[in-house]
């Protein structure tokens, strides 16, 4: 089914200016144009845009996305290159997730901490607690804070 730039923008949530930019950067190598030189998007273009959006959100640069698309155009000859792109991205995302999990643990601990302080009307009830008095689920975050942050 053919889509106008407005329709594909609505479907993908990407602004028309971004779609034009992606086209100019060569990220949509199979994009067709009608007799008036107006972009005509297909279901395949929609799927490509969803993949581009996923890669962009994963942290890949436009240049790296273009490299992926170029290798996709090479077919089976470039399978290992495409796999390498995803393998590297997966490793980076896993590290970022681990870091975010650590941050979330600290935030969770602070929510508990300030919740208890608000209940008591003073921070003193939690400020000097022994580690053994802190719920198990928050101990690691508390130890991290005490070792790295002086707040």
CSV table of N, CA and C in Angstrom, one decimal:
chain,number,residue,atom,x,y,z
A,1,UNK,N,0.8,-1.2,0.0
A,1,UNK,CA,0.0,0.0,0.0
A,1,UNK,C,0.9,1.2,0.0
A,2,UNK,N,0.6,2.2,-0.9
A,2,UNK,CA,1.4,3.4,-0.9
A,2,UNK,C,1.0,4.4,0.2
A,3,UNK,N,2.0,5.1,0.7
A,3,UNK,CA,1.7,6.1,1.7
A,3,UNK,C,2.4,7.4,1.4
A,4,UNK,N,1.7,8.5,1.7
A,4,UNK,CA,2.3,9.8,1.5
A,4,UNK,C,3.3,10.1,2.7
A,5,UNK,N,4.1,11.1,2.6
A,5,UNK,CA,5.0,11.4,3.7
A,5,UNK,C,4.2,11.8,4.9
A,6,UNK,N,3.0,12.4,4.8
A,6,UNK,CA,2.2,12.7,5.9
A,6,UNK,C,1.7,11.5,6.6
A,7,UNK,N,1.2,10.5,5.8
A,7,UNK,CA,0.7,9.3,6.3
A,7,UNK,C,1.8,8.4,7.0
A,8,UNK,N,2.9,8.3,6.4
A,8,UNK,CA,4.0,7.5,7.0
A,8,UNK,C,4.5,8.2,8.2
A,9,UNK,N,4.5,9.6,8.3
A,9,UNK,CA,4.9,10.3,9.5
A,9,UNK,C,3.9,10.0,10.6
A,10,UNK,N,2.6,9.9,10.3
A,10,UNK,CA,1.7,9.6,11.3
A,10,UNK,C,1.8,8.2,11.8
A,11,UNK,N,2.1,7.3,10.9
A,11,UNK,CA,2.3,5.8,11.3
A,11,UNK,C,3.5,5.6,12.1
A,12,UNK,N,4.6,6.3,11.8
A,12,UNK,CA,5.9,6.0,12.5
A,12,UNK,C,6.1,6.9,13.7
A,13,UNK,N,5.4,8.1,13.7
A,13,UNK,CA,5.6,9.0,14.7
A,13,UNK,C,6.9,9.9,14.4
A,14,UNK,N,7.4,9.7,13.2
A,14,UNK,CA,8.6,10.5,12.9
A,14,UNK,C,8.2,11.7,12.1
A,15,UNK,N,8.7,12.9,12.4
A,15,UNK,CA,8.4,14.1,11.6
A,15,UNK,C,8.7,14.0,10.2
A,16,UNK,N,8.0,14.7,9.3
A,16,UNK,CA,8.3,14.6,7.9
A,16,UNK,C,9.7,15.1,7.6
A,17,UNK,N,10.2,16.1,8.4
A,17,UNK,CA,11.6,16.6,8.2
A,17,UNK,C,12.6,15.5,8.4
A,18,UNK,N,12.3,14.6,9.4
A,18,UNK,CA,13.2,13.5,9.7
A,18,UNK,C,13.2,12.5,8.5
A,19,UNK,N,12.0,12.2,8.0
A,19,UNK,CA,11.9,11.3,6.9
A,19,UNK,C,12.6,11.8,5.7
A,20,UNK,N,12.5,13.1,5.4
A,20,UNK,CA,13.3,13.7,4.3
A,20,UNK,C,14.8,13.6,4.5
A,21,UNK,N,15.2,13.8,5.8
A,21,UNK,CA,16.6,13.7,6.1
A,21,UNK,C,17.1,12.3,5.9
A,22,UNK,N,16.4,11.3,6.4
A,22,UNK,CA,16.7,9.9,6.3
A,22,UNK,C,16.9,9.6,4.8
A,23,UNK,N,16.0,10.1,4.0
A,23,UNK,CA,16.1,9.8,2.5
A,23,UNK,C,17.3,10.4,1.9
A,24,UNK,N,17.6,11.7,2.3
A,24,UNK,CA,18.8,12.4,1.8
A,24,UNK,C,20.1,11.7,2.2
A,25,UNK,N,20.1,11.1,3.4
A,25,UNK,CA,21.2,10.4,3.9
A,25,UNK,C,21.4,9.0,3.3
A,26,UNK,N,20.5,8.6,2.5
A,26,UNK,CA,20.5,7.3,1.9
A,26,UNK,C,20.0,6.1,2.7
A,27,UNK,N,19.3,6.4,3.7
A,27,UNK,CA,18.8,5.4,4.6
A,27,UNK,C,17.5,4.6,4.0
A,28,UNK,N,17.0,5.2,3.0
A,28,UNK,CA,15.8,4.6,2.3
A,28,UNK,C,16.2,4.4,0.8
A,29,UNK,N,17.1,3.5,0.5
A,29,UNK,CA,17.6,3.4,-0.8
A,29,UNK,C,16.6,2.9,-1.9
A,30,UNK,N,15.5,2.3,-1.4
A,30,UNK,CA,14.5,1.8,-2.3
A,30,UNK,C,13.2,2.7,-2.4
A,31,UNK,N,13.3,3.8,-1.8
A,31,UNK,CA,12.2,4.7,-1.8
A,31,UNK,C,11.9,5.2,-3.2
A,32,UNK,N,10.6,5.1,-3.6
A,32,UNK,CA,10.2,5.5,-4.9
A,32,UNK,C,9.6,6.9,-4.9
A,33,UNK,N,9.5,7.5,-6.1
A,33,UNK,CA,8.9,8.8,-6.3
A,33,UNK,C,7.9,8.7,-7.4
A,34,UNK,N,6.9,9.5,-7.3
A,34,UNK,CA,5.9,9.5,-8.3
A,34,UNK,C,6.3,10.4,-9.5
A,35,UNK,N,5.4,10.6,-10.4
A,35,UNK,CA,5.7,11.4,-11.6
A,35,UNK,C,6.0,12.9,-11.3
A,36,UNK,N,5.5,13.3,-10.1
A,36,UNK,CA,5.8,14.7,-9.7
A,36,UNK,C,7.0,14.8,-8.7
A,37,UNK,N,7.8,13.7,-8.6
A,37,UNK,CA,9.0,13.6,-7.8
A,37,UNK,C,8.6,13.7,-6.3
A,38,UNK,N,7.4,13.2,-6.0
A,38,UNK,CA,7.0,13.2,-4.6
A,38,UNK,C,7.2,11.8,-4.0
A,39,UNK,N,7.8,11.7,-2.8
A,39,UNK,CA,8.1,10.4,-2.2
A,39,UNK,C,6.8,9.6,-2.0
A,40,UNK,N,7.0,8.3,-2.3
A,40,UNK,CA,5.9,7.4,-2.1
A,40,UNK,C,6.4,6.2,-1.3
A,41,UNK,N,5.9,6.1,-0.1
A,41,UNK,CA,6.4,5.1,0.9
A,41,UNK,C,5.5,3.8,0.7
A,42,UNK,N,6.2,2.7,0.9
A,42,UNK,CA,5.5,1.4,0.9
A,42,UNK,C,5.6,0.7,2.3
A,43,UNK,N,4.9,-0.4,2.4
A,43,UNK,CA,5.0,-1.2,3.6
A,43,UNK,C,6.4,-1.6,3.9
A,44,UNK,N,7.2,-1.9,2.9
A,44,UNK,CA,8.6,-2.2,3.1
A,44,UNK,C,9.4,-1.0,3.6
A,45,UNK,N,9.1,0.2,3.1
A,45,UNK,CA,9.7,1.4,3.7
A,45,UNK,C,9.3,1.6,5.1
A,46,UNK,N,8.0,1.3,5.4
A,46,UNK,CA,7.6,1.5,6.8
A,46,UNK,C,8.4,0.5,7.7
A,47,UNK,N,8.6,-0.7,7.3
A,47,UNK,CA,9.4,-1.7,8.1
A,47,UNK,C,10.8,-1.2,8.2
A,48,UNK,N,11.3,-0.6,7.2
A,48,UNK,CA,12.7,-0.1,7.2
A,48,UNK,C,12.8,1.1,8.2
A,49,UNK,N,11.8,2.0,8.2
A,49,UNK,CA,11.8,3.1,9.1
A,49,UNK,C,11.7,2.6,10.6
A,50,UNK,N,10.9,1.6,10.8
A,50,UNK,CA,10.8,1.1,12.2
A,50,UNK,C,12.2,0.5,12.6
A,51,UNK,N,12.9,-0.2,11.7
A,51,UNK,CA,14.2,-0.7,12.0
A,51,UNK,C,15.2,0.5,12.3
A,52,UNK,N,15.1,1.5,11.4
A,52,UNK,CA,16.0,2.7,11.6
A,52,UNK,C,15.7,3.3,12.9
A,53,UNK,N,14.5,3.5,13.3
A,53,UNK,CA,14.1,4.1,14.5
A,53,UNK,C,14.6,3.3,15.7
A,54,UNK,N,14.5,1.9,15.6
A,54,UNK,CA,15.1,1.1,16.7
A,54,UNK,C,16.6,1.2,16.8
A,55,UNK,N,17.3,1.2,15.7
A,55,UNK,CA,18.7,1.4,15.7
A,55,UNK,C,19.1,2.8,16.2
A,56,UNK,N,18.4,3.8,15.8
A,56,UNK,CA,18.6,5.1,16.3
A,56,UNK,C,18.4,5.2,17.8
A,57,UNK,N,17.3,4.6,18.3
A,57,UNK,CA,17.1,4.6,19.8
A,57,UNK,C,18.1,3.8,20.5
A,58,UNK,N,18.7,2.8,19.9
A,58,UNK,CA,19.7,2.0,20.5
A,58,UNK,C,21.0,2.7,20.7
A,59,UNK,N,21.1,3.9,20.0
A,59,UNK,CA,22.3,4.7,20.1
A,59,UNK,C,23.2,4.7,18.9
A,60,UNK,N,22.8,4.0,17.8
A,60,UNK,CA,23.6,4.0,16.6
A,60,UNK,C,23.5,5.4,15.9
A,61,UNK,N,24.6,5.8,15.4
A,61,UNK,CA,24.6,7.1,14.6
A,61,UNK,C,24.0,6.9,13.3
A,62,UNK,N,23.6,8.0,12.6
A,62,UNK,CA,23.1,7.9,11.2
A,62,UNK,C,24.2,7.2,10.3
A,63,UNK,N,25.4,7.6,10.6
A,63,UNK,CA,26.5,7.0,9.7
A,63,UNK,C,26.5,5.5,9.9
A,64,UNK,N,26.4,5.0,11.2
A,64,UNK,CA,26.4,3.5,11.4
A,64,UNK,C,25.1,2.9,10.9
A,65,UNK,N,24.0,3.6,11.0
A,65,UNK,CA,22.8,3.0,10.4
A,65,UNK,C,22.9,2.9,8.9
A,66,UNK,N,23.5,3.9,8.3
A,66,UNK,CA,23.8,3.9,6.8
A,66,UNK,C,24.7,2.7,6.5
A,67,UNK,N,25.7,2.4,7.3
A,67,UNK,CA,26.5,1.3,7.1
A,67,UNK,C,25.7,0.0,7.1
A,68,UNK,N,24.8,-0.1,8.1
A,68,UNK,CA,24.0,-1.3,8.2
A,68,UNK,C,23.1,-1.4,6.9
A,69,UNK,N,22.5,-0.3,6.5
A,69,UNK,CA,21.7,-0.4,5.3
A,69,UNK,C,22.5,-0.8,4.1
A,70,UNK,N,23.7,-0.2,4.0
A,70,UNK,CA,24.5,-0.6,2.8
A,70,UNK,C,24.9,-2.1,2.8
A,71,UNK,N,25.2,-2.6,4.0
A,71,UNK,CA,25.5,-4.0,4.1
A,71,UNK,C,24.2,-4.9,3.8
A,72,UNK,N,23.0,-4.3,4.2
A,72,UNK,CA,21.8,-5.1,3.9
A,72,UNK,C,21.6,-5.1,2.3
A,73,UNK,N,21.9,-4.1,1.7
A,73,UNK,CA,21.8,-4.1,0.2
A,73,UNK,C,22.7,-5.1,-0.5
A,74,UNK,N,23.8,-5.5,0.2
A,74,UNK,CA,24.8,-6.4,-0.3
A,74,UNK,C,24.3,-7.9,-0.2
A,75,UNK,N,23.2,-8.1,0.5
A,75,UNK,CA,22.6,-9.4,0.6
A,75,UNK,C,23.4,-10.3,1.5
A,76,UNK,N,23.4,-11.6,1.2
A,76,UNK,CA,24.1,-12.6,2.0
A,76,UNK,C,25.6,-12.5,2.1
A,77,UNK,N,26.2,-11.8,1.2
A,77,UNK,CA,27.6,-11.5,1.2
A,77,UNK,C,28.1,-10.8,2.5
A,78,UNK,N,27.1,-10.0,3.1
A,78,UNK,CA,27.5,-9.1,4.2
A,78,UNK,C,26.7,-9.6,5.5
A,79,UNK,N,26.3,-10.8,5.5
A,79,UNK,CA,25.6,-11.3,6.7
A,79,UNK,C,26.4,-11.1,8.0
A,80,UNK,N,27.7,-11.5,7.9
A,80,UNK,CA,28.6,-11.4,9.1
A,80,UNK,C,28.8,-10.0,9.6
A,81,UNK,N,28.8,-9.0,8.7
A,81,UNK,CA,29.0,-7.6,9.0
A,81,UNK,C,27.7,-7.1,9.8
A,82,UNK,N,26.6,-7.5,9.3
A,82,UNK,CA,25.3,-7.1,9.9
A,82,UNK,C,25.2,-7.7,11.3
A,83,UNK,N,25.6,-9.0,11.4
A,83,UNK,CA,25.6,-9.7,12.7
A,83,UNK,C,26.5,-8.9,13.7
A,84,UNK,N,27.7,-8.5,13.2
A,84,UNK,CA,28.6,-7.8,14.1
A,84,UNK,C,28.1,-6.5,14.6
A,85,UNK,N,27.4,-5.8,13.7
A,85,UNK,CA,26.8,-4.5,14.1
A,85,UNK,C,25.8,-4.8,15.3
A,86,UNK,N,25.0,-5.8,15.2
A,86,UNK,CA,24.0,-6.1,16.3
A,86,UNK,C,24.7,-6.7,17.5
A,87,UNK,N,25.7,-7.5,17.3
A,87,UNK,CA,26.5,-8.0,18.4
A,87,UNK,C,27.1,-6.9,19.3
A,88,UNK,N,27.8,-6.0,18.6
A,88,UNK,CA,28.4,-4.9,19.3
A,88,UNK,C,27.3,-4.0,20.0
A,89,UNK,N,26.3,-3.7,19.3
A,89,UNK,CA,25.2,-2.9,19.9
A,89,UNK,C,24.6,-3.6,21.1
A,90,UNK,N,24.4,-4.9,21.0
A,90,UNK,CA,23.9,-5.6,22.2
A,90,UNK,C,24.8,-5.5,23.4
A,91,UNK,N,26.1,-5.7,23.2
A,91,UNK,CA,27.0,-5.5,24.3
A,91,UNK,C,27.0,-4.2,24.9
A,92,UNK,N,26.9,-3.1,24.1
A,92,UNK,CA,26.8,-1.8,24.6
A,92,UNK,C,25.5,-1.6,25.4
A,93,UNK,N,24.4,-2.0,24.9
A,93,UNK,CA,23.1,-1.9,25.5
A,93,UNK,C,23.1,-2.6,26.9
A,94,UNK,N,23.7,-3.8,26.9
A,94,UNK,CA,23.7,-4.6,28.1
A,94,UNK,C,24.5,-3.8,29.2
A,95,UNK,N,25.6,-3.2,28.8
A,95,UNK,CA,26.4,-2.4,29.8
A,95,UNK,C,25.6,-1.2,30.3
A,96,UNK,N,24.9,-0.6,29.3
A,96,UNK,CA,24.1,0.6,29.7
A,96,UNK,C,22.9,0.2,30.6
A,97,UNK,N,22.3,-1.0,30.3
A,97,UNK,CA,21.3,-1.5,31.2
A,97,UNK,C,21.8,-1.8,32.6
A,98,UNK,N,23.0,-2.4,32.7
A,98,UNK,CA,23.5,-2.6,34.0
A,98,UNK,C,23.8,-1.3,34.8
A,99,UNK,N,24.3,-0.3,34.1
A,99,UNK,CA,24.5,1.0,34.7
A,99,UNK,C,23.2,1.6,35.2
A,100,UNK,N,22.2,1.5,34.3
A,100,UNK,CA,20.8,2.0,34.6
A,100,UNK,C,20.2,1.3,35.8
A,101,UNK,N,20.4,0.0,35.9
A,101,UNK,CA,19.9,-0.8,37.0
A,101,UNK,C,20.5,-0.4,38.3
A,102,UNK,N,21.8,-0.1,38.2
A,102,UNK,CA,22.5,0.4,39.4
A,102,UNK,C,21.9,1.8,39.9
A,103,UNK,N,21.7,2.6,38.9
A,103,UNK,CA,21.1,3.9,39.2
A,103,UNK,C,19.6,3.8,39.8
A,104,UNK,N,18.9,2.9,39.1
A,104,UNK,CA,17.5,2.6,39.6
A,104,UNK,C,17.5,2.1,41.0
A,105,UNK,N,18.5,1.2,41.4
A,105,UNK,CA,18.6,0.7,42.7
A,105,UNK,C,18.8,1.8,43.7
A,106,UNK,N,19.7,2.7,43.4
A,106,UNK,CA,19.9,3.9,44.3
A,106,UNK,C,18.7,4.7,44.4
A,107,UNK,N,18.0,5.0,43.3
A,107,UNK,CA,16.7,5.7,43.4
A,107,UNK,C,15.7,5.0,44.2
A,108,UNK,N,15.6,3.7,44.1
A,108,UNK,CA,14.6,2.9,44.9
A,108,UNK,C,15.0,3.0,46.4
A,109,UNK,N,16.3,2.9,46.7
A,109,UNK,CA,16.7,3.1,48.1
A,109,UNK,C,16.3,4.4,48.6
A,110,UNK,N,16.6,5.5,47.8
A,110,UNK,CA,16.3,6.8,48.3
A,110,UNK,C,14.8,7.1,48.5
A,111,UNK,N,14.0,6.4,47.6
A,111,UNK,CA,12.5,6.5,47.8
A,111,UNK,C,12.1,5.9,49.1
A,112,UNK,N,12.7,4.7,49.4
A,112,UNK,CA,12.5,4.1,50.7
A,112,UNK,C,13.0,5.0,51.9
A,113,UNK,N,14.2,5.4,51.7
A,113,UNK,CA,14.8,6.3,52.7
A,113,UNK,C,14.0,7.5,53.1
A,114,UNK,N,13.6,8.3,52.1
A,114,UNK,CA,12.8,9.5,52.3
A,114,UNK,C,11.4,9.2,52.7
A,115,UNK,N,10.9,8.0,52.3
A,115,UNK,CA,9.6,7.6,52.7
A,115,UNK,C,9.6,7.4,54.2
A,116,UNK,N,10.6,6.7,54.7
A,116,UNK,CA,10.7,6.4,56.2
A,116,UNK,C,10.9,7.8,56.9
A,117,UNK,N,11.8,8.6,56.4
A,117,UNK,CA,12.0,9.9,57.0
A,117,UNK,C,10.8,10.8,57.1
A,118,UNK,N,10.0,10.8,56.0
A,118,UNK,CA,8.7,11.5,56.0
A,118,UNK,C,7.7,11.0,57.0
A,119,UNK,N,7.7,9.6,57.1
A,119,UNK,CA,6.8,9.0,58.1
A,119,UNK,C,7.1,9.5,59.5
A,120,UNK,N,8.4,9.5,59.8
A,120,UNK,CA,8.9,9.9,61.1
A,120,UNK,C,8.9,11.4,61.4
A,121,UNK,N,8.9,12.1,60.3
A,121,UNK,CA,9.0,13.6,60.4
A,121,UNK,C,10.5,14.0,60.6
A,122,UNK,N,11.4,13.1,60.4
A,122,UNK,CA,12.9,13.5,60.6
A,122,UNK,C,13.7,12.5,59.8
A,123,UNK,N,14.8,13.0,59.2
A,123,UNK,CA,15.7,12.1,58.5
A,123,UNK,C,16.6,11.3,59.5
A,124,UNK,N,16.6,11.8,60.7
A,124,UNK,CA,17.5,11.1,61.7
A,124,UNK,C,17.2,9.7,61.9
A,125,UNK,N,15.9,9.3,61.7
A,125,UNK,CA,15.5,7.9,62.0
A,125,UNK,C,16.2,6.9,61.0
A,126,UNK,N,16.6,7.4,59.8
A,126,UNK,CA,17.2,6.5,58.8
A,126,UNK,C,18.6,6.9,58.5
A,127,UNK,N,19.0,8.1,58.8
A,127,UNK,CA,20.3,8.6,58.5
A,127,UNK,C,21.5,7.7,59.0
A,128,UNK,N,21.3,7.3,60.2
A,128,UNK,CA,22.4,6.5,60.9
A,128,UNK,C,22.1,5.1,61.1
A,129,UNK,N,21.2,4.5,60.4
A,129,UNK,CA,20.8,3.1,60.5
A,129,UNK,C,22.0,2.2,60.2
A,130,UNK,N,22.1,1.1,60.9
A,130,UNK,CA,23.1,0.1,60.6
A,130,UNK,C,22.7,-0.6,59.3
A,131,UNK,N,23.6,-1.1,58.6
A,131,UNK,CA,23.2,-1.8,57.3
A,131,UNK,C,22.2,-3.0,57.6
A,132,UNK,N,22.4,-3.6,58.7
A,132,UNK,CA,21.5,-4.8,59.1
A,132,UNK,C,20.1,-4.3,59.3
A,133,UNK,N,19.9,-3.0,59.6
A,133,UNK,CA,18.5,-2.5,59.9
A,133,UNK,C,17.9,-2.0,58.6
A,134,UNK,N,18.6,-2.0,57.5
A,134,UNK,CA,18.1,-1.6,56.2
A,134,UNK,C,17.5,-2.8,55.5
A,135,UNK,N,16.3,-2.8,54.9
A,135,UNK,CA,15.8,-3.9,54.2
A,135,UNK,C,16.9,-4.5,53.2
A,136,UNK,N,16.9,-5.8,53.1
A,136,UNK,CA,17.9,-6.5,52.2
A,136,UNK,C,18.0,-5.9,50.8
A,137,UNK,N,16.8,-5.6,50.2
A,137,UNK,CA,16.7,-5.2,48.9
A,137,UNK,C,17.4,-3.8,48.6
A,138,UNK,N,17.7,-3.1,49.7
A,138,UNK,CA,18.3,-1.7,49.6
A,138,UNK,C,19.7,-1.7,50.0
A,139,UNK,N,20.2,-2.7,50.6
A,139,UNK,CA,21.6,-2.7,51.2
A,139,UNK,C,22.7,-2.4,50.2
A,140,UNK,N,22.6,-3.1,49.1
A,140,UNK,CA,23.7,-2.9,48.1
A,140,UNK,C,23.7,-1.4,47.6
A,141,UNK,N,22.6,-0.8,47.4
A,141,UNK,CA,22.5,0.6,46.9
A,141,UNK,C,23.0,1.5,48.1
A,142,UNK,N,22.6,1.2,49.3
A,142,UNK,CA,23.1,2.0,50.4
A,142,UNK,C,24.6,1.9,50.5
A,143,UNK,N,25.2,0.7,50.4
A,143,UNK,CA,26.6,0.6,50.5
A,143,UNK,C,27.3,1.3,49.3
A,144,UNK,N,26.7,1.3,48.2
A,144,UNK,CA,27.3,2.0,47.0
A,144,UNK,C,27.3,3.5,47.3
A,145,UNK,N,26.2,4.0,47.8
A,145,UNK,CA,26.1,5.4,48.2
A,145,UNK,C,27.1,5.8,49.2
A,146,UNK,N,27.3,5.0,50.2
A,146,UNK,CA,28.2,5.4,51.3
A,146,UNK,C,29.7,5.3,50.8
A,147,UNK,N,29.9,4.5,49.8
A,147,UNK,CA,31.3,4.3,49.3
A,147,UNK,C,31.6,5.4,48.3
A,148,UNK,N,30.6,5.9,47.5
A,148,UNK,CA,30.9,6.8,46.4
A,148,UNK,C,30.3,8.2,46.5
A,149,UNK,N,29.3,8.4,47.3
A,149,UNK,CA,28.6,9.7,47.4
A,149,UNK,C,28.5,10.1,48.8
A,150,UNK,N,28.8,11.4,49.0
A,150,UNK,CA,28.7,11.8,50.4
A,150,UNK,C,27.4,12.6,50.7
A,151,UNK,N,26.4,12.2,50.1
A,151,UNK,CA,25.1,12.8,50.4
A,151,UNK,C,24.2,11.9,51.2
